Tab-separated table of C-alpha atoms and ligand atoms in Angstrom:
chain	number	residue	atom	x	y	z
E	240	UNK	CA	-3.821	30.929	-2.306
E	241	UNK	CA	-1.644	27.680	-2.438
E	242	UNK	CA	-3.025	25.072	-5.139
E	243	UNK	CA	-3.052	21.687	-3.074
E	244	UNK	CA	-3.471	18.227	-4.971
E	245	UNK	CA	-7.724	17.500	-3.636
E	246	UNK	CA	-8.424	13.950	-3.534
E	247	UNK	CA	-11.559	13.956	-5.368
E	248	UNK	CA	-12.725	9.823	-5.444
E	249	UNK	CA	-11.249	6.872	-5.624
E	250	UNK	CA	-11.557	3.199	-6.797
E	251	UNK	CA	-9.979	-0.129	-6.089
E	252	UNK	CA	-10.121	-3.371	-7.262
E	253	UNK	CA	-9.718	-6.931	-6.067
E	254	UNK	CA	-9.331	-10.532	-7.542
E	255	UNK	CA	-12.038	-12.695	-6.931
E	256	UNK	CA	-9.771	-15.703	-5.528
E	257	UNK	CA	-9.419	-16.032	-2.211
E	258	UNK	CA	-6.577	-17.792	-0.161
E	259	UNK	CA	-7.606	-18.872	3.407
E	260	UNK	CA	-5.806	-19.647	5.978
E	261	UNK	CA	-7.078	-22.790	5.619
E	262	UNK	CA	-5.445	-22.966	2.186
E	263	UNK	CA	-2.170	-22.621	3.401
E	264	UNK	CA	-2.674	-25.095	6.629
E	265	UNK	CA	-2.069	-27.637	3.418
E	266	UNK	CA	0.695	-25.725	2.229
E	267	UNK	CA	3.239	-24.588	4.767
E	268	UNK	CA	3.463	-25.491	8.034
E	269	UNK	CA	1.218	-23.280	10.093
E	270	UNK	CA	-2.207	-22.629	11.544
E	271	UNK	CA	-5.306	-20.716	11.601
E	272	UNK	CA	-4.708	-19.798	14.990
E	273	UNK	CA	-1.247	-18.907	15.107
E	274	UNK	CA	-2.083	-16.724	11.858
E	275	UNK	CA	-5.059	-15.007	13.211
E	276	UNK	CA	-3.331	-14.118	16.123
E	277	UNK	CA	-0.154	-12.793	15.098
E	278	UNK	CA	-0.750	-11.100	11.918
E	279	UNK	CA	-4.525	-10.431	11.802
E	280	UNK	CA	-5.196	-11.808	8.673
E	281	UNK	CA	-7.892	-14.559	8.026
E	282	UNK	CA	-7.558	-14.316	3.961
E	283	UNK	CA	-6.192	-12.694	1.076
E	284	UNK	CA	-6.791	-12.578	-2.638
E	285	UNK	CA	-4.837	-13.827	-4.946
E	286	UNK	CA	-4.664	-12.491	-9.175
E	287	UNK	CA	-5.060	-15.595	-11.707
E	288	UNK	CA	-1.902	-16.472	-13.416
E	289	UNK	CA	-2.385	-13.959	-15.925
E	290	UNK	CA	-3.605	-11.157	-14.309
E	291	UNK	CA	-0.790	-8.565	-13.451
E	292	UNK	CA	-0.653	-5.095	-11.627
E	293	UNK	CA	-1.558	-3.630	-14.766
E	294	UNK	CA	-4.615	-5.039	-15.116
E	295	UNK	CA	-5.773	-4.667	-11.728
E	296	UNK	CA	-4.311	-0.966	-11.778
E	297	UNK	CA	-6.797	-0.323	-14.847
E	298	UNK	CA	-9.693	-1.413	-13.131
E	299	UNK	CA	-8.847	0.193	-10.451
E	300	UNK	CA	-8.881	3.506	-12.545
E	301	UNK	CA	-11.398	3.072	-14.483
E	302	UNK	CA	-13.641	2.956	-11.502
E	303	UNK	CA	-12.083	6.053	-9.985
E	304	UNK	CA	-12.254	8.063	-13.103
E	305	UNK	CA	-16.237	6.924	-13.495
E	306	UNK	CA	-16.914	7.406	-9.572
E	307	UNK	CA	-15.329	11.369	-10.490
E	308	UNK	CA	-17.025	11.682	-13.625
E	309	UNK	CA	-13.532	12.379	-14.765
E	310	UNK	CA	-12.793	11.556	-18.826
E	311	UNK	CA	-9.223	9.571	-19.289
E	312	UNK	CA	-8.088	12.652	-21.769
E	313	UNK	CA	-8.162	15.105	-18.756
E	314	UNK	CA	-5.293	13.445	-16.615
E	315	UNK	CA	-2.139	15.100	-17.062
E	316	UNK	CA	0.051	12.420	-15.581
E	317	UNK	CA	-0.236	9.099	-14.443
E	318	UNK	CA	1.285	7.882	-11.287
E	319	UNK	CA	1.510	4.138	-10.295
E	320	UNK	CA	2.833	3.056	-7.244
E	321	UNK	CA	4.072	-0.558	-7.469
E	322	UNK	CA	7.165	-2.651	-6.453
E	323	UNK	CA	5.930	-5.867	-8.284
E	324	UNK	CA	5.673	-4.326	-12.234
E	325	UNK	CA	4.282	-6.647	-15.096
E	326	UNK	CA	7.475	-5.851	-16.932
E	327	UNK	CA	10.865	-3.462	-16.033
E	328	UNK	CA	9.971	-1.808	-19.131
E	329	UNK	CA	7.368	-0.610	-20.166
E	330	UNK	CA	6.500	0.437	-16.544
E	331	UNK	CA	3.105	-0.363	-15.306
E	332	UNK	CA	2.022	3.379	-16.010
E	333	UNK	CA	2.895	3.701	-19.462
E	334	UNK	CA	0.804	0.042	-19.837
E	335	UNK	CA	-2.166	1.720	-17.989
E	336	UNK	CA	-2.036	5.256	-19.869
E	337	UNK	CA	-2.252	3.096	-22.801
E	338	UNK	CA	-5.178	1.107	-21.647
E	339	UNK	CA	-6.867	3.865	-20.603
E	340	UNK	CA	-7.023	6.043	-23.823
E	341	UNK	CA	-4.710	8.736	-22.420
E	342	UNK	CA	-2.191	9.832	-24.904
E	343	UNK	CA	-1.496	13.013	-23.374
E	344	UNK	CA	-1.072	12.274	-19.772
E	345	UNK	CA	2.839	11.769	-18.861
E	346	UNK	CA	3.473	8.506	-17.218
E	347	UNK	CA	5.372	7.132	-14.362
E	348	UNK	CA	5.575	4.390	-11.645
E	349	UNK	CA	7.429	5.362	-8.522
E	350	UNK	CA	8.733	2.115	-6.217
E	351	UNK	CA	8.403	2.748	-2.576
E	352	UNK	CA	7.288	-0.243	-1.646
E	353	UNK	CA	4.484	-0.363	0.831
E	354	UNK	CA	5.097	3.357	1.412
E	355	UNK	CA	4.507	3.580	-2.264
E	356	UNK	CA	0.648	4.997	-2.535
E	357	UNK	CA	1.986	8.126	0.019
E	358	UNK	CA	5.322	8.709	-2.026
E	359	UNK	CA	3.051	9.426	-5.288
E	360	UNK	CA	0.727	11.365	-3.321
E	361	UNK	CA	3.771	13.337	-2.782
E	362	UNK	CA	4.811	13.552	-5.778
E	363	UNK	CA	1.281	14.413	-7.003
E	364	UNK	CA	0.938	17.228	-4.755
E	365	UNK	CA	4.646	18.659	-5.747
E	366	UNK	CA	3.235	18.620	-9.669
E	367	UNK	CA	0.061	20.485	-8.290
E	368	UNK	CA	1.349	23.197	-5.887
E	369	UNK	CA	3.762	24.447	-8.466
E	370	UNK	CA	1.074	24.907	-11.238
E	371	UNK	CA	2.624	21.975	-13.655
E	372	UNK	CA	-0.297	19.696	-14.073
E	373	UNK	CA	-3.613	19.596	-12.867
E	374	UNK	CA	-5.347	16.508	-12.714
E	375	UNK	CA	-3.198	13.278	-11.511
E	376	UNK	CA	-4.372	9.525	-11.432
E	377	UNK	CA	-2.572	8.412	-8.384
E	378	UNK	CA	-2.336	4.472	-8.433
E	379	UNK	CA	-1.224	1.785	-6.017
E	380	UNK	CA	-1.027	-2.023	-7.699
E	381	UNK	CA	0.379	-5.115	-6.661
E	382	UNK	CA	0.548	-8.497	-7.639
E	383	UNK	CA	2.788	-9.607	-4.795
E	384	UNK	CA	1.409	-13.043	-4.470
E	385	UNK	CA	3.754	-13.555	-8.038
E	386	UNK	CA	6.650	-12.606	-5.518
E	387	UNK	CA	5.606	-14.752	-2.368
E	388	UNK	CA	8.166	-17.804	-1.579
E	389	UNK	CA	4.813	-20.363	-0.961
E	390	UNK	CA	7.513	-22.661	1.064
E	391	UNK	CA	8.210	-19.861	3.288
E	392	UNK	CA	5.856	-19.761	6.208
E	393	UNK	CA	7.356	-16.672	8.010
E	394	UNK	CA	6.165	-14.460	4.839
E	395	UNK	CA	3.869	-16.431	2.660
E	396	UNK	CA	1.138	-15.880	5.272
E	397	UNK	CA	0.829	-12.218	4.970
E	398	UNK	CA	0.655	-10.928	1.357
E	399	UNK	CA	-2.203	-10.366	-1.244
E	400	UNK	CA	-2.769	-8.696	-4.564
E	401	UNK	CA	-4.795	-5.896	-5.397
E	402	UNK	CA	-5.135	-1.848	-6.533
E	403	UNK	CA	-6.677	1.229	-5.521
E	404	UNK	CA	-6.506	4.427	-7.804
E	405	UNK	CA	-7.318	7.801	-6.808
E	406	UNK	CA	-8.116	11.261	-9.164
E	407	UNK	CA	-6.599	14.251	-7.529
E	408	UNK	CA	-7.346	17.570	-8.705
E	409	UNK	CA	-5.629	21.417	-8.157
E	410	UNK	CA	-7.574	23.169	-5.172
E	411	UNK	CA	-7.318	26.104	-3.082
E	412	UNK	CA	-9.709	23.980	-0.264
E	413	UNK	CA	-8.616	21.358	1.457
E	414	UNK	CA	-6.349	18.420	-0.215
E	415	UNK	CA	-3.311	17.401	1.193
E	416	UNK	CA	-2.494	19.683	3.690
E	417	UNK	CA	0.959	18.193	4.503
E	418	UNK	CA	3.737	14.867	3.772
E	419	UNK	CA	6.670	13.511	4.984
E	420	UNK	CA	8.320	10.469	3.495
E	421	UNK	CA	11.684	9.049	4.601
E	422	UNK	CA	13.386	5.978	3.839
E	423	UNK	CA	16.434	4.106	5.769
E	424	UNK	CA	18.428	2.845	2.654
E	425	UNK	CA	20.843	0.922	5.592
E	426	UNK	CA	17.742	-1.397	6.746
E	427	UNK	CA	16.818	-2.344	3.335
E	428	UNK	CA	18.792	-5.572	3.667
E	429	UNK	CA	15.434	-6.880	6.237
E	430	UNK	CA	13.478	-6.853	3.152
E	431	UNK	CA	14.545	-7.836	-0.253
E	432	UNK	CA	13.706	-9.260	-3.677
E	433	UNK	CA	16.407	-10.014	-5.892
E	434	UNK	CA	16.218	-8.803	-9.546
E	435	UNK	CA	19.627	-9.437	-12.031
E	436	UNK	CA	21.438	-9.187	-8.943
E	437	UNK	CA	23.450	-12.727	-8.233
E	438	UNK	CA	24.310	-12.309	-4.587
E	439	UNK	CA	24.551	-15.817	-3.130
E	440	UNK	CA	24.041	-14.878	0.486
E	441	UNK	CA	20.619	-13.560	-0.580
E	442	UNK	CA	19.729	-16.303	-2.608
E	443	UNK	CA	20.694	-19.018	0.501
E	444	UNK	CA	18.088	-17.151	2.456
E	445	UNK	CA	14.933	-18.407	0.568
E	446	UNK	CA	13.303	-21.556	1.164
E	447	UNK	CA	12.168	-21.683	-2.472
E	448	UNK	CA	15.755	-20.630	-3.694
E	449	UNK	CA	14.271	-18.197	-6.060
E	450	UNK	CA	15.956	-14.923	-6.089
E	451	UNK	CA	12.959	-12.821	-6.941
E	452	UNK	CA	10.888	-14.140	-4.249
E	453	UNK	CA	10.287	-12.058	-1.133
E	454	UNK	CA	12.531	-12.569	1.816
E	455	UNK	CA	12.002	-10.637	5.205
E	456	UNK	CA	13.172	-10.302	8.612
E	457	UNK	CA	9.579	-10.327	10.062
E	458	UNK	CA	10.806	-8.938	13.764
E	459	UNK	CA	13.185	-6.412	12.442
E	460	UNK	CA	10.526	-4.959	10.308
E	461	UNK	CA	7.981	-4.938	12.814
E	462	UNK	CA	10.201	-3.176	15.199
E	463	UNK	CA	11.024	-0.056	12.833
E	464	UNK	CA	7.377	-0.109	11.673
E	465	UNK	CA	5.765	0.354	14.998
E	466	UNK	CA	8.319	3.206	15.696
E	467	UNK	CA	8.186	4.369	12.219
E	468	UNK	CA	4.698	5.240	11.740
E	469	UNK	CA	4.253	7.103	15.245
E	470	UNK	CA	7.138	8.908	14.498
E	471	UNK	CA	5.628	9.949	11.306
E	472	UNK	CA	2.580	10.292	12.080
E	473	UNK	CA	3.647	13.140	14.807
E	474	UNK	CA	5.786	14.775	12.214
E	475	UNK	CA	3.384	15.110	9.628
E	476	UNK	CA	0.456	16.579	11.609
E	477	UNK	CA	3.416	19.107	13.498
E	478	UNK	CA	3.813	20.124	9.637
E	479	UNK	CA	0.156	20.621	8.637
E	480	UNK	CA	-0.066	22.511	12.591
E	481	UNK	CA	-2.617	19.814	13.848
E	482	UNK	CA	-3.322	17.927	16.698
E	483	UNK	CA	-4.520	14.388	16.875
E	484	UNK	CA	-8.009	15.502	17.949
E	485	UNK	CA	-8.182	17.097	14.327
E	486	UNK	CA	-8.084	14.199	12.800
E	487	UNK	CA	-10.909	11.550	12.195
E	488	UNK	CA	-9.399	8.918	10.874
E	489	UNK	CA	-6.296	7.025	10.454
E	490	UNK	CA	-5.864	4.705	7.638
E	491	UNK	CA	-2.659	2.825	8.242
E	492	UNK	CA	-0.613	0.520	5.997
E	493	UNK	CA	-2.317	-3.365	6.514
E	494	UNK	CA	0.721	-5.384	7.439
E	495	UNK	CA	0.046	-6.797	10.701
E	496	UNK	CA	-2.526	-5.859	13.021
E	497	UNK	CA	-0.116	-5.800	15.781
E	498	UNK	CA	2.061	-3.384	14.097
E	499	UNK	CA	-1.515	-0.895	14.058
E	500	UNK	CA	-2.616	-1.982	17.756
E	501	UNK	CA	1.028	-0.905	18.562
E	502	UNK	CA	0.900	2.363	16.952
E	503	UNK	CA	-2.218	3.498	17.903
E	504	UNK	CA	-1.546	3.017	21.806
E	505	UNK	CA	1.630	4.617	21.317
E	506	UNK	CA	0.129	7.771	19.509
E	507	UNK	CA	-2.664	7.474	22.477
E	508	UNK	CA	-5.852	6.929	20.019
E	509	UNK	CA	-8.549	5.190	20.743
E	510	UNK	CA	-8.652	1.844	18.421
E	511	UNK	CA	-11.972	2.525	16.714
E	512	UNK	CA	-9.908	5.715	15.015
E	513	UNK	CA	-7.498	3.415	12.321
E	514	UNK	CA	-9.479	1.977	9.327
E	515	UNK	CA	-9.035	-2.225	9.226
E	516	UNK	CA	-9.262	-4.030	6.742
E	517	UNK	CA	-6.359	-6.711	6.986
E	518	UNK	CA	-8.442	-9.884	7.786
E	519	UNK	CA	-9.943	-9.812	4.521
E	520	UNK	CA	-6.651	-8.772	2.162
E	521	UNK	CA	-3.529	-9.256	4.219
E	522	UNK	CA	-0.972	-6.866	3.014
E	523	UNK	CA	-1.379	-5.577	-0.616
E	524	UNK	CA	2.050	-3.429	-0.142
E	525	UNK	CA	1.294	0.396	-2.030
E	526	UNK	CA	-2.500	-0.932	-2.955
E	527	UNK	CA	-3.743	-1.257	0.802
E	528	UNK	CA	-3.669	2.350	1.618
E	529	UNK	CA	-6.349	3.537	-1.459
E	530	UNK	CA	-8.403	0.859	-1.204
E	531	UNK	CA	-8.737	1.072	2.349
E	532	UNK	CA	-9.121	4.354	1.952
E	533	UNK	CA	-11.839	3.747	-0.675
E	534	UNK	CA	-13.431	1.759	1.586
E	535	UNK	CA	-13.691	4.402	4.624
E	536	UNK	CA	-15.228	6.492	2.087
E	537	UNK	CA	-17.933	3.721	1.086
E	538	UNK	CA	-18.609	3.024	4.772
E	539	UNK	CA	-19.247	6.377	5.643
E	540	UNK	CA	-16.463	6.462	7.753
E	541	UNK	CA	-14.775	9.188	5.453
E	542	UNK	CA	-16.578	12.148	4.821
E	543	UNK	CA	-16.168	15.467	3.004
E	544	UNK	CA	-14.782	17.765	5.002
E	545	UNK	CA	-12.877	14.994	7.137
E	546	UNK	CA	-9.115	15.597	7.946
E	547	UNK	CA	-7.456	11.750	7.761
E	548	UNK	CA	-3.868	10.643	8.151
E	549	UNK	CA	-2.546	8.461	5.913
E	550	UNK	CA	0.655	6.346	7.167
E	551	UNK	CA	2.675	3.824	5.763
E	552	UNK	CA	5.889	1.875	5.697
E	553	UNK	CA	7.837	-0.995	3.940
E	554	UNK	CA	10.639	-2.095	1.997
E	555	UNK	CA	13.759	-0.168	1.107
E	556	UNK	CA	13.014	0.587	4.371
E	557	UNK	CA	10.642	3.519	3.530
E	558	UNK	CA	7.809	5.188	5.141
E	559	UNK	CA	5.469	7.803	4.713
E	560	UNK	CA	2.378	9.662	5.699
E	561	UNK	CA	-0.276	12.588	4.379
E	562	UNK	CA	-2.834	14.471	6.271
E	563	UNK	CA	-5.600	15.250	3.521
E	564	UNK	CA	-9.017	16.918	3.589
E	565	UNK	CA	-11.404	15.276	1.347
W	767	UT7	O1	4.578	-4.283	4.557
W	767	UT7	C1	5.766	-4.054	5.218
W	767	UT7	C2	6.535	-5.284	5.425
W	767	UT7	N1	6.011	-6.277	6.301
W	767	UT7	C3	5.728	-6.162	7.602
W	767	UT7	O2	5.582	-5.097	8.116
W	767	UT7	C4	5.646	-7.391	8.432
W	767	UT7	C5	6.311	-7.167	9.747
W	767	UT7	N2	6.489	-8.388	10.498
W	767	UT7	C6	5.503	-9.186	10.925
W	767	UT7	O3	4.351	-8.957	10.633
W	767	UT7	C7	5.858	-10.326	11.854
W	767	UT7	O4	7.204	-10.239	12.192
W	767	UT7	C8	5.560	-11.748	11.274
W	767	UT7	C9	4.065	-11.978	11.190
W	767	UT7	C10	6.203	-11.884	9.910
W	767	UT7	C11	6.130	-12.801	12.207
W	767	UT7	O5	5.626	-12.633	13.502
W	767	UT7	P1	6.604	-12.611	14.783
W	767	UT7	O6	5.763	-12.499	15.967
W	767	UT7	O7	7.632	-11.539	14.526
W	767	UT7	O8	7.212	-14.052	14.746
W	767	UT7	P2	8.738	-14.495	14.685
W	767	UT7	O9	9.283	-14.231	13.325
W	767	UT7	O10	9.477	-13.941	15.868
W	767	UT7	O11	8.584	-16.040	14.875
W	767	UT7	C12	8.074	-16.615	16.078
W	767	UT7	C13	7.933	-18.102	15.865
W	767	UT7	C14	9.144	-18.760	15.211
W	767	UT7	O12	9.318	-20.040	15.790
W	767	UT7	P3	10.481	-20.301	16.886
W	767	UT7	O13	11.750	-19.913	16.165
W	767	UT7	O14	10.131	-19.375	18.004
W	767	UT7	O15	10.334	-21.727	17.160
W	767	UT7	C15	8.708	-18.925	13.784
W	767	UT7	O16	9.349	-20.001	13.144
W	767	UT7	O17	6.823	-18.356	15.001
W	767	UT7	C16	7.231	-19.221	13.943
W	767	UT7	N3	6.468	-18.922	12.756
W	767	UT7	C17	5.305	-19.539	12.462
W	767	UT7	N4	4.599	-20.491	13.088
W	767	UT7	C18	3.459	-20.879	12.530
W	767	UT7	C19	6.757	-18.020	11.789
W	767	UT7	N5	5.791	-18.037	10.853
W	767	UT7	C20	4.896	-18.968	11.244
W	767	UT7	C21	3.680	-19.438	10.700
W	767	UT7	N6	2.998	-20.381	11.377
W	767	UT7	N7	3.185	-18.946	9.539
């Protein structure tokens, strides 16, 4: 029998601050309304000024290692998900191994952007099926709200901080049945945050004028992530030889809810079948597929047994999705 990577539980974490939409009627330029109804989101929540990924990542795993009953010295790597790291070095893993009490346990962030949660899944299950490791923390954190251009209404709207951690285990019964990630290096320049790089046409694009700050091209975006994440979504079922009538749930990537309205009527599902959560967090990038996920899995919405599709997409451009079992 194939060993596949089992999700076994999860656990998230986010910061008790909330930005309304209110909040940023004083800021930028815009409105409740207009907000609301072209993104979805009503508020997100924002990490104090010295909170990080790292710490939210360790919270995050600390309640998914309790919630498995799992002890820190039995994970044999450590994968965290992130495109906004405390530091470049030490990555955000290596910070949370040490937190954590895990000497052993290899560490390693992987940057995928908002596709980021699915591309360590991947990874994850790669490490499991050949026999190399058997018990992964798979972590998505993000303090994006460091990265957001506050001057910039066309972006500053949409983002949040947060982390959700899952503890995957080699099993012969269920796990991830099948992935598929992808990524369009050529689109990256829609989305982009500047680290040493000096490029001046780059910098004249932000409002703020602060290379490192997030600049997108909102409609571009939305256009390949609407295609994107049907596309994907087809291939990755073909793979694990499903149908969409398999499949209970969808838990897509938060970035706009017209970007999930779109996909679903596309992929011919009825709306009630995608997992929301975007009014309350906006888009946490690679932390808003786990805790959404954990969140299913609170609500009852998630159950063992259940085969789910997981589907994302985001900078780079990137994308990917998982069918798993729980
Ligand atoms: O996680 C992966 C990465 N992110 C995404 O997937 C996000 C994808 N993109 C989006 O969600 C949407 O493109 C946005 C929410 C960012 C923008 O929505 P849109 O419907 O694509 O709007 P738009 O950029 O075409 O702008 C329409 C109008 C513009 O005004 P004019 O030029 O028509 O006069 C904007 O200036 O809306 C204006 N606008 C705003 N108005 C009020 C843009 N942002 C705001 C705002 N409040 N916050």
């Amino acid at each position: 029998m194939a060993l596949r990577a089992k999700l076994l539980g999860g656990g998230y974490y986010v910061p008790d601050r909330v930005l309304t939409n209110a909040d940023l009627e004083k800021m930028v330029d815009t409105s409740d309304e207009w907000i609301v109804r072209r993104t979805g989101i009503r508020e997100r929540r924002i990490a104090d000024e010295d909170m990080y990924s790292s710490d939210m990542a360790v919270i995050a795993a600390r309640r998914a290692l309790e919630n498995t009953g799992t002890k820190a010295e039995e994970i044999d790597l450590i994968l965290v998900a992130t495109c906004t790291p405390d530091m470049f070095t030490p990555s955000v893993a290596c910070m949370v191994q040490a937190q954590l009490g895990a000497p052993q346990a290899a560490a390693l962030d992987v940057n995928s952007a908002c596709a980021g949660f699915i591309a360590a899944l991947t990874v994850a299950n790669q490490f499991i099926g050949t026999g190399y490791y058997k018990k992964i923390l798979v972590i998505g954190a993000e303090n994006l709200t460091k990265m957001t251009d506050y001057k910039d209404r066309n972006t500053c709207i949409l983002f949040g901080d947060g982390a959700g951690a899952f503890v995957v285990e080699a099993s012969e019964e269920g796990g991830i049945l099948a992935t598929d990630i992808g990524a369009d290096g050529a689109g990256g320049r829609n989305l982009t945050s500047l680290a040493f790089r000096n490029d001046e046409a780059e910098i004249a694009k932000r409002v703020s004028g602060n290379k490192q700050t997030l600049w997108m091209d909102g409609s571009e975006v939305l256009k390949f992530a609407v295609r994107i994440m049907v596309q994907s979504t087809r291939t990755v079922l073909e793979k694990a030889g499903l149908t969409l009538d398999d499949i209970s749930l969808i838990v897509p990537h938060q970035a706009n809810i017209r970007i999930i309205d779109g996909a679903v009527k596309r992929l011919g599902i009825s709306h009630d079948k995608a997992f929301v959560n975007i009014e309350k967090y906006g888009n946490i990038s690679s932390a808003c597929i786990p805790i959404a996920l954990c969140q299913a899995i609170e609500e009852g919405r998630a159950k063992k047994g259940d085969k789910i599709v997981l589907v994302g997409f985001g900078g780079g451009l990137t994308w990917g999705s998982a069918v798993i079992e729980l």
